[in-house]
XYZ file of C-alpha atoms in Angstrom:
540
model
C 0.000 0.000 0.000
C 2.688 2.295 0.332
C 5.091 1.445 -2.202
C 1.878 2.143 -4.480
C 0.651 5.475 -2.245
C 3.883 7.002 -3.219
C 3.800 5.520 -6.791
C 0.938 7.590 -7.501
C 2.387 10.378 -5.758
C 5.777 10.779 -7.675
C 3.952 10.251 -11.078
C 1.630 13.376 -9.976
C 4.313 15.404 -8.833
C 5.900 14.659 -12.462
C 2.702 15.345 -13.868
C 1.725 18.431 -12.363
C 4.963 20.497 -13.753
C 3.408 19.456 -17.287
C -0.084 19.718 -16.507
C -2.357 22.713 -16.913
C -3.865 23.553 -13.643
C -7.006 24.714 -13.950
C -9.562 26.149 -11.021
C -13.079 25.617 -10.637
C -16.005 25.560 -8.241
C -14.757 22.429 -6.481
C -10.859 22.759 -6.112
C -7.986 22.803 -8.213
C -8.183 20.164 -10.798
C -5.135 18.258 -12.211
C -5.873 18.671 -16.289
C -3.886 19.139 -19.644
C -6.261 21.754 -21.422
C -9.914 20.882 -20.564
C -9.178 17.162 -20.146
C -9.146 15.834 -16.682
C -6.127 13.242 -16.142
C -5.753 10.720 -13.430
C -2.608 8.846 -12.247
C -3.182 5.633 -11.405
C 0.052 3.453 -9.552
C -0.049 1.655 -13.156
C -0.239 4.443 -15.174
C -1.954 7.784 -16.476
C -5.698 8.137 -17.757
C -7.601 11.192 -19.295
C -11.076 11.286 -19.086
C -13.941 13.550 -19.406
C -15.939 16.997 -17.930
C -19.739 16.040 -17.744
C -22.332 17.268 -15.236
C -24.687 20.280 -15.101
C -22.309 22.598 -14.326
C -19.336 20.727 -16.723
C -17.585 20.526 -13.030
C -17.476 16.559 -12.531
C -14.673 14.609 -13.798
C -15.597 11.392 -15.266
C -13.076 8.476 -16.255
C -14.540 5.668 -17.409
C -13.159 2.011 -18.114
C -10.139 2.364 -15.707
C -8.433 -1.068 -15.037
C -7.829 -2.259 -11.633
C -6.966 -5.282 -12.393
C -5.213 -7.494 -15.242
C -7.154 -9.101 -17.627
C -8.150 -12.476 -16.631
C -7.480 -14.374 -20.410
C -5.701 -17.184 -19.935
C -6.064 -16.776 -16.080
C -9.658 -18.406 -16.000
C -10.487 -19.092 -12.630
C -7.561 -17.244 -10.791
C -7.071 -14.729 -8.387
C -7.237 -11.262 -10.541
C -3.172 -9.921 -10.489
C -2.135 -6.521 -11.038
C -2.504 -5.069 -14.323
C 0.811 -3.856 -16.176
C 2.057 -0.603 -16.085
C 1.832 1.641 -18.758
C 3.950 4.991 -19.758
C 1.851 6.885 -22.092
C -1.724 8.386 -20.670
C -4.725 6.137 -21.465
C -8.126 7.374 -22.800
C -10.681 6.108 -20.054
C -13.471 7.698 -21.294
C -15.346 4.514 -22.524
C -16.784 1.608 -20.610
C -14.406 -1.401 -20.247
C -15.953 -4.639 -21.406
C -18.575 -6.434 -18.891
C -18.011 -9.734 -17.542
C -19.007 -12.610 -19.821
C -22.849 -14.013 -18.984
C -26.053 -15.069 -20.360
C -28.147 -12.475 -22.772
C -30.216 -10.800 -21.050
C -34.036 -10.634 -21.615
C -35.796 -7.485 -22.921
C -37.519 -5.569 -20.061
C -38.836 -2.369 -21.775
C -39.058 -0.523 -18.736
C -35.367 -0.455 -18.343
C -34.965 0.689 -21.629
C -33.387 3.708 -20.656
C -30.857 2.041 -18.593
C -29.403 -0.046 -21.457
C -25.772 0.581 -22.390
C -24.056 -2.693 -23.409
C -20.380 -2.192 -24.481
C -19.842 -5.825 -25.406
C -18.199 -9.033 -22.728
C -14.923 -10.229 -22.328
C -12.827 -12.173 -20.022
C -11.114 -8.995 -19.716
C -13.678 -7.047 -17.569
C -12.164 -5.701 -14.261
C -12.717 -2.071 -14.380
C -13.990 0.557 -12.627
C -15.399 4.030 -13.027
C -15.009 7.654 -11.378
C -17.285 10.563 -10.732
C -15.447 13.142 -8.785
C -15.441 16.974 -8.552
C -11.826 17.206 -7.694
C -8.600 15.372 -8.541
C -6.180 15.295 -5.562
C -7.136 18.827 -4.075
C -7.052 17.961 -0.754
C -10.794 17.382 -0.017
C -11.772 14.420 1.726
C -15.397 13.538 0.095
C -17.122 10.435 1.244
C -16.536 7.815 -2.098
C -19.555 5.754 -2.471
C -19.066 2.221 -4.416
C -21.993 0.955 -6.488
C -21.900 -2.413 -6.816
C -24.438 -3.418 -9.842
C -27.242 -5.992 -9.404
C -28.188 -9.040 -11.454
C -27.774 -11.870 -9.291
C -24.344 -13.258 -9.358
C -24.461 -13.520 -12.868
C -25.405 -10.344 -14.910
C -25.005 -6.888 -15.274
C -22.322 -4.643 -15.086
C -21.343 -0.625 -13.534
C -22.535 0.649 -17.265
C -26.216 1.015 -16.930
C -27.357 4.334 -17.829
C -28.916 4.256 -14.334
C -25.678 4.175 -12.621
C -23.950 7.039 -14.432
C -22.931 9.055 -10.973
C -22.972 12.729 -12.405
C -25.688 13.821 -10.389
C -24.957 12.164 -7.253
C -21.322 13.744 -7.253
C -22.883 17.036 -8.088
C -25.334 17.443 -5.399
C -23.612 15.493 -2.475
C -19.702 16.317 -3.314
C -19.076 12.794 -3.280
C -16.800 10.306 -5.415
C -18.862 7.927 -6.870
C -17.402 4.639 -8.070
C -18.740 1.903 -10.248
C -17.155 -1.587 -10.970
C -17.306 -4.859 -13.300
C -16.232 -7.783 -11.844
C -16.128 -11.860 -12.691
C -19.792 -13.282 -13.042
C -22.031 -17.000 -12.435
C -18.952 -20.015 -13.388
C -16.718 -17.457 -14.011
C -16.737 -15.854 -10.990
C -18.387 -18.444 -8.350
C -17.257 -21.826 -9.741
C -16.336 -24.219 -6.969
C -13.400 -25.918 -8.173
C -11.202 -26.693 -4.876
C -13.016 -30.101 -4.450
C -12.227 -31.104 -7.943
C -8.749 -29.820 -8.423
C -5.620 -29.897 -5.863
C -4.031 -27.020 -7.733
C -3.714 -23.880 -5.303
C -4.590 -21.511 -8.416
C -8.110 -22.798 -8.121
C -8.250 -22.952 -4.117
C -10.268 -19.584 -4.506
C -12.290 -20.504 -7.503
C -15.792 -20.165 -5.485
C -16.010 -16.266 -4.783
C -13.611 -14.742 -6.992
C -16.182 -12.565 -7.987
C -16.414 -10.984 -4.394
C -12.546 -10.843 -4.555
C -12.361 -9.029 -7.342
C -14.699 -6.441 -5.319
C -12.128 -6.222 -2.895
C -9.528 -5.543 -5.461
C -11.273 -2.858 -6.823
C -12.198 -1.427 -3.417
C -8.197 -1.466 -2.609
C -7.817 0.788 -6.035
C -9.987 3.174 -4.377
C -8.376 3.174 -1.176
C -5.114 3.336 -2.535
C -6.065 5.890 -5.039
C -8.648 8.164 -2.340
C -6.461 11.034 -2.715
C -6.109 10.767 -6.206
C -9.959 11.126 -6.774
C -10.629 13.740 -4.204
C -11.535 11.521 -1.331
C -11.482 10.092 1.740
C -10.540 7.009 2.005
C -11.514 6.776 5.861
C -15.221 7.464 4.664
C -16.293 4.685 2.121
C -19.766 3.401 1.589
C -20.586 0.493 -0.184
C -23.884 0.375 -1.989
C -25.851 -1.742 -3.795
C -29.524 -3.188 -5.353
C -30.420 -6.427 -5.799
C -28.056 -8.564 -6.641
C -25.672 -5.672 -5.746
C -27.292 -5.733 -2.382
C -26.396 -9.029 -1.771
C -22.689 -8.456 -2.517
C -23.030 -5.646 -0.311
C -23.718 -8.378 2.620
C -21.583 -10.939 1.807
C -18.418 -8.436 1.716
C -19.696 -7.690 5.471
C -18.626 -11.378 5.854
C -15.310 -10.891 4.134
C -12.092 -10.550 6.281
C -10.279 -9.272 3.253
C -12.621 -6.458 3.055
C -12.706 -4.974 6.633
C -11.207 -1.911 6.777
C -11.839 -1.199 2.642
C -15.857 0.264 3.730
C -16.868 1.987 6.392
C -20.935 1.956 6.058
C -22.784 -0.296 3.713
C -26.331 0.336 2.213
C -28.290 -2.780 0.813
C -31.584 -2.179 -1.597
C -33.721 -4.790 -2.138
C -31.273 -7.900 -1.896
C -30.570 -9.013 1.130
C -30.803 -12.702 0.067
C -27.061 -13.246 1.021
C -27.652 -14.010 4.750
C -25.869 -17.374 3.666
C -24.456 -18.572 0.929
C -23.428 -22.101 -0.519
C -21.666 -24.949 1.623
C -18.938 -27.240 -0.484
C -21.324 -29.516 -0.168
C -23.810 -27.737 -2.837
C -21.164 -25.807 -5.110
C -19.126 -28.845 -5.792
C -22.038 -30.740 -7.194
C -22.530 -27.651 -9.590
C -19.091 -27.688 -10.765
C -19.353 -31.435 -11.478
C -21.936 -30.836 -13.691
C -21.008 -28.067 -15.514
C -18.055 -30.039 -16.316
C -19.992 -33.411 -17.333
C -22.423 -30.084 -19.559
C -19.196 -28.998 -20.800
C -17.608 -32.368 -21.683
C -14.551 -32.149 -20.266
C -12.789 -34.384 -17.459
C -10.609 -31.995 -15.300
C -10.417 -28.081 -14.488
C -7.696 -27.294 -17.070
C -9.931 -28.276 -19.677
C -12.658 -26.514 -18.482
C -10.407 -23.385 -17.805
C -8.883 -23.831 -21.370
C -12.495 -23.559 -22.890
C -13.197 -21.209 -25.168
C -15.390 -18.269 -24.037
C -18.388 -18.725 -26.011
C -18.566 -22.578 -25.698
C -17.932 -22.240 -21.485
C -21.113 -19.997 -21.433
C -22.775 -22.247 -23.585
C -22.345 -24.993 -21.219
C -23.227 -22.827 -17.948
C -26.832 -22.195 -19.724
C -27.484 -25.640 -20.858
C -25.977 -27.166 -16.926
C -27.963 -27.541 -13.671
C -26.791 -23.956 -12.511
C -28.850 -22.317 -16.209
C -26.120 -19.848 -15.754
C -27.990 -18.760 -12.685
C -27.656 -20.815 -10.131
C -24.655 -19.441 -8.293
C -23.501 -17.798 -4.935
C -20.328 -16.969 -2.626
C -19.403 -19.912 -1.217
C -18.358 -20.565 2.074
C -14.972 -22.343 1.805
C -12.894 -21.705 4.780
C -10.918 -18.991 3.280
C -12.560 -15.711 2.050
C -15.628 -16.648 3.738
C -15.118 -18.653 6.844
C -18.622 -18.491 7.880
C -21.979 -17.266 6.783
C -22.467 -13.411 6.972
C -25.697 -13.178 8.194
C -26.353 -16.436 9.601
C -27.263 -17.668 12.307
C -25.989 -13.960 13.285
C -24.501 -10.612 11.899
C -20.733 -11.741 11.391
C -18.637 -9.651 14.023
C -16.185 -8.624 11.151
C -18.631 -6.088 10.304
C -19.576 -4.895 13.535
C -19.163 -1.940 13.195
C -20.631 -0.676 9.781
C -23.319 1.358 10.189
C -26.505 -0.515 7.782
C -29.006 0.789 5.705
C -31.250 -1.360 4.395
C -35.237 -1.900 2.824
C -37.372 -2.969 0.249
C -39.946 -1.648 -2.610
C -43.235 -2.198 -1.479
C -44.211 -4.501 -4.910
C -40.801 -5.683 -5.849
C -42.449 -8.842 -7.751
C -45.059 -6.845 -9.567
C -41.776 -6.632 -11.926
C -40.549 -10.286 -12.109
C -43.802 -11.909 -11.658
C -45.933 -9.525 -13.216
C -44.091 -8.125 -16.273
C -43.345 -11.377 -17.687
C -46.219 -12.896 -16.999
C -49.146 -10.404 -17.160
C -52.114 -13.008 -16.411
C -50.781 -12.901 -13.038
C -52.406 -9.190 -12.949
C -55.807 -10.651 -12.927
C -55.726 -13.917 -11.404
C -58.655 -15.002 -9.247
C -58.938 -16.772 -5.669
C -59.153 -19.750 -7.487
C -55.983 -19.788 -9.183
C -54.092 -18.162 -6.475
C -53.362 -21.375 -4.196
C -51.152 -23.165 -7.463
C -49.721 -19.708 -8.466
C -48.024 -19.400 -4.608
C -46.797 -22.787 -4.460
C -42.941 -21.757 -5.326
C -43.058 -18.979 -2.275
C -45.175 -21.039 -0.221
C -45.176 -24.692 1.775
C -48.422 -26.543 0.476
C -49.877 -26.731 3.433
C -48.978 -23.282 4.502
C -51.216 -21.947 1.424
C -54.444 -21.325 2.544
C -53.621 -19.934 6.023
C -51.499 -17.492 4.476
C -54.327 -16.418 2.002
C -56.760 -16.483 4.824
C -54.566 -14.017 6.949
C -53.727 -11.773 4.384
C -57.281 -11.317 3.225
C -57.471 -10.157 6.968
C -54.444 -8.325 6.631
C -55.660 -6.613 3.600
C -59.229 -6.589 3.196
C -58.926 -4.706 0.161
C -56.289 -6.572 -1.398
C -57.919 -9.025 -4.556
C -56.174 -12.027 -5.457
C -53.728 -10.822 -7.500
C -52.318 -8.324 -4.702
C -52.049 -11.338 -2.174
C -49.948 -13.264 -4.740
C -47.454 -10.661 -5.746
C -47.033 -9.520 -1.794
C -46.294 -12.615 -0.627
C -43.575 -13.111 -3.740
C -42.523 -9.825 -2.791
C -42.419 -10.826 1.079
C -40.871 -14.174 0.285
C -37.873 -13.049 -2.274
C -37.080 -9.575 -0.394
C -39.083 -8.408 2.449
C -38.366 -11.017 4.876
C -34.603 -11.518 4.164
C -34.531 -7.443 4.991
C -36.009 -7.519 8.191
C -33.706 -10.834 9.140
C -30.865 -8.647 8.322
C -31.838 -5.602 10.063
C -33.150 -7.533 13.019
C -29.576 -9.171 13.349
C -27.538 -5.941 12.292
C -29.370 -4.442 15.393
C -27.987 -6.805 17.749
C -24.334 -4.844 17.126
C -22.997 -1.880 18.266
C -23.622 -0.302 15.281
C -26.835 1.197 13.754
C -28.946 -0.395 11.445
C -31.300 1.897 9.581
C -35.132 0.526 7.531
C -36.648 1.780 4.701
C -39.603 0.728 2.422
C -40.213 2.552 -1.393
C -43.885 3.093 -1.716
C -44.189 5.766 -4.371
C -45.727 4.099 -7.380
C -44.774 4.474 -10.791
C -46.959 5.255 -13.920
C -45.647 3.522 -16.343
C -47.513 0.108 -17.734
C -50.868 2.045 -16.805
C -50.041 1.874 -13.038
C -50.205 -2.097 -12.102
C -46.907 -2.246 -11.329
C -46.721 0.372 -7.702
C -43.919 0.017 -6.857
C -41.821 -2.623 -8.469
C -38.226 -3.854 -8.067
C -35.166 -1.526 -9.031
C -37.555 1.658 -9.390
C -35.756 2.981 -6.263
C -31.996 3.371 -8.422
C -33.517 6.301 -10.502
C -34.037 8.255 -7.127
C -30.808 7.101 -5.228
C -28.704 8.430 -7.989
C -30.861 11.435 -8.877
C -30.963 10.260 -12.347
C -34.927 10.488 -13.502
C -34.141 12.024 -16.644
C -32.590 8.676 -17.546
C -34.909 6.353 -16.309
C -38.328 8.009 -18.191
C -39.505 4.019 -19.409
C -39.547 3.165 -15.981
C -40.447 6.506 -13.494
C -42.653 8.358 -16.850
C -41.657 11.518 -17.632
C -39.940 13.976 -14.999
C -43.049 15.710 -12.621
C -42.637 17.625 -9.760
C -43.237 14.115 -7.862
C -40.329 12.355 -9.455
C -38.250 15.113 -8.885
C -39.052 15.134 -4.862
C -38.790 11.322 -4.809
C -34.936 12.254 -6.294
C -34.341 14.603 -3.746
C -35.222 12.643 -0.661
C -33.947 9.825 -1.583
C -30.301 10.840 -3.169
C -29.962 12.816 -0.067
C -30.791 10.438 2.506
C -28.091 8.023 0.524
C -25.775 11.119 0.670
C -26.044 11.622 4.156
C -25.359 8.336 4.872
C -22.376 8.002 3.516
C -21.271 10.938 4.899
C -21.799 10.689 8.201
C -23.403 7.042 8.843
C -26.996 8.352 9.825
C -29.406 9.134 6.692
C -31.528 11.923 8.713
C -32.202 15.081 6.616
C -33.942 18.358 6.591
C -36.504 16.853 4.326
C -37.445 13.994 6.820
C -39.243 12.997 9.334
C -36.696 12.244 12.099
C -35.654 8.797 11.823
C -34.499 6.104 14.574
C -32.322 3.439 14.496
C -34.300 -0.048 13.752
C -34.688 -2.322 16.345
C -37.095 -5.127 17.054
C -39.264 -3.222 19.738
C -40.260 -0.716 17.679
C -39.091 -1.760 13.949
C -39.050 2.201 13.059
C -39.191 2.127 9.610
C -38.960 5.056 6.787
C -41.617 4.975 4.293
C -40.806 6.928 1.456
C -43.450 8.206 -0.666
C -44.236 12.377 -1.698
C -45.077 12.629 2.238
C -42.401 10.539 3.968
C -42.909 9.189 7.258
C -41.192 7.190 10.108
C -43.779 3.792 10.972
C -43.427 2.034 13.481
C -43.618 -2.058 12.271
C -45.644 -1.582 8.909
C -47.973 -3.750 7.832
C -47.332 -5.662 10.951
C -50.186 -8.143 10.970
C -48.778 -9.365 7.346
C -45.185 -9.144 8.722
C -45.920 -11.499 11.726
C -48.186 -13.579 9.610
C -45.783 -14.300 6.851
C -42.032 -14.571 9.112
C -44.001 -17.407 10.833
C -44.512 -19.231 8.046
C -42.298 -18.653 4.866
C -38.236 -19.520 5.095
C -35.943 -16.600 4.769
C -34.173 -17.069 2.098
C -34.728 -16.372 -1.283
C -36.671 -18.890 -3.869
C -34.107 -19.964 -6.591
């Protein structure tokens, strides 16, 4: 860390006497003419002035890590230096993975650049290159399950949020599904492939020890970092508060609908999985399978057991010695302040976009339609109780909350209930604003809460509608809450209602809607009803 700390440090002091310096409303900025440049411990990047006010710095596609070509299943290694500056003002290539179904409400979040094996890069938002400041950086780590997506999404681009907050925002690809969570140590006594079964999450901590060795560099502090997540990011989010390798790399940690990584796979499931994706794959020993070409090793994933889906961190002894989140909070995260909640309809997305007839479904069909959330004979008592619940609910509103209970709800309040059992805070919220689009029937569906975190409505019309006075307050609150958080650990505002700490007495929870307010165990009678009777975790 220091040999690269003063790496960076001589190459900017070289740079500087060729540099223009140029001033603006957030510091003295390191640039050659208008173009912002950034030195890295491996080398010099240019990048970009975007933002309202032209006053954010933006590098895109900067590599943390080497590419991992020919290193398939391998701890990521440093990249090689390089002498001459680097454009990063494009998006590096996204981890290889499954296509990815249409969803037309994230239409405006689409911005493939293309896969590759050669995918570990990261992205800056900053309003000031080593000047000193010490902004709280905020890490977005990109949903999708373990197996798709990347930090490219038009929903991620950080402009905004480094505008209004004066924060460094950071976003990241990293390995994916076989590629990244491939159990291989049971099949293979070769100590390359001991960590084979959460490289993925390892790569995470690679990238978060570019941004802590590079803080200064970008203008922040790297004493105040938050990671943050949704969905699948969220999840990532709570498994790194399991990670030994990560403590000290984050110092508060915000999880959005995901938090279905209170435990993830025993040896005992992933090897199975990697036996079969290399019986799928037709090979007979790792090197084969790590010798693969690209296209035919995805191939295989989607036609194997796992459908290029079915794959978590794995708890093997080393990078994860035990579960994060169960049977308790792991200890190593302590003491990271939490923030964590839910959209009131996540599955009005999943299990209503893609299959509309569940918008009308009648009491009839209900029972078969909630046998994947629901214990057979669990069914009717749960439909009888959250008629009672809900008296107004029809049967089409029963199905998609329980879904909605079953995949996200519940593993939220497990976290938060154990979080609360450490010294520090944990901190609930639930989305209930409800979108427009698809004439209404979706409320308030998974992801919709990304456009307001990062301020970004005007790129998210297909799924908020167009920008209204509403949307624009839903921005506000929420970006600044997020803001807050990160810089201080406590996401009270101005704006707010004052809000407490969570804890099981009183389960204060923020309800964000036009009018937010602080309630005090929402929807309780369907919260009791359904953590007595549905599992925790997360249907797969």
């Amino acid at each position: 860390m220091r040999l690269r700390a003063a790496m960076i440090g001589v190459a900017a002091a070289a740079l500087s006497l060729s540099a223009c310096t140029t001033m603006d409303g957030a510091g003295a900025t390191a640039s050659v003419g208008n173009v912002p440049q950034l030195q890295t411990a491996y080398g010099a990047v240019t990048g970009t002035r975007e933002g309202a006010a032209n006053d954010v710095n933006v590098f895109r596609g900067i590599r943390y890590a080497a590419t991992t070509e020919g290193r398939r299943f391998q701890l990521a290694a440093d990249p090689e230096p390089w002498t001459t500056a680097r454009p990063a003002t494009e998006f590096g290539s996204e981890c290889p993975q499954r296509p990815s179904g249409d969803v037309p409400v994230f239409k405006s979040w689409e911005n493939s650049v293309g896969t590759s094996e050669d995918c570990l890069f990261l992205n800056v938002w900053t309003r000031g290159l080593r000047d000193g400041k010490k902004r709280p950086i905020m890490v977005w780590l990109h949903g999708g399950g373990y197996v798709t997506g990347s930090g490219s999404s038009n929903g991620y681009d950080g402009s905004r949020l480094a505008e209004r907050g004066d924060v460094v925002v950071v976003t990241l690809n990293h390995r994916l599904n076989g590629l990244g969570y491939s159990y291989l140590a049971g099949l293979s006594d070769d100590p390359k492939y001991a960590d084979s079964g959460n490289l993925g999450s390892l790569d995470i901590v690679k990238a978060l020890e570019w941004v802590r060795d590079h803080a200064d560099e970008i203008g922040g502090d790297a004493g105040n970092v938050t990671i943050f997540g949704e969905s699948g990011g969220a999840a990532k989010v709570s498994t790194l508060m399991g990670m030994e390798q990560a403590k000290g790399l984050f110092q508060r940690a915000i999880a959005q609908s995901g938090s279905m990584s209170l435990a993830g796979f025993t040896p005992r499931l992933a090897t199975p999985l990697a036996k079969d994706l290399m019986a799928t794959a037709g090979v007979s020993s790792v090197e084969e399978l790590a010798a693969m070409p690209i296209d035919d090793f995805v191939e295989a994933m989607m036609k194997s057991r796992s459908k290029a889906a079915f794959y978590r961190p794995v708890v093997d002894g080393r990078s994860l010695t035990r579960q994060p989140y169960a049977p308790d909070a792991n200890p190593v995260s302590g003491d990271i302040p939490l923030l964590v909640g839910t959209n009131n309809n996540e599955m009005r997305l999943q299990g209503g976009l893609g299959s509309p007839e569940n918008f009308a479904l009648t009491w009839e069909q209900l029972p078969a339609k909630l046998t994947p959330f629901v214990d057979d004979a669990d069914v009717e008592e749960i439909i009888a109780g959250m008629r009672k619940a809900h008296p107004d609910y029809d049967a089409s509103d029963v199905f998609f909350q329980v879904a909605t209970f079953r995949n996200y709800r519940n593993t939220a309040l497990r976290q938060a209930e154990r979080k609360s059992a450490q010294a520090a805070p944990v901190y609930m919220y639930r989305l209930d604003w409800k979108t427009p689009v698809e004439g209404g029937r979706l409320e308030t569906p998974h992801a919709l809460d990304i456009a307001f975190v990062f301020d970004n409505v005007a790129r998210s019309l297909s799924y908020t509608g167009p920008e209204t006075a509403q949307t624009k307050r839903m921005a506000d609150l929420m970006a600044d809450a997020w803001i807050a958080f990160a810089r201080t650990g406590n996401p009270n505002t101005a704006a707010l209602p004052q809000w407490p700490a969570y804890n099981v007495q009183q389960r204060a929870t923020m309800i964000f809607d036009v009018d937010p307010e602080v309630v005090n165990d929402p929807d309780s009678a369907e919260r009791e009803l359904l953590q007595r009777l549905l599992p925790e975790g997360r249907s797969l």
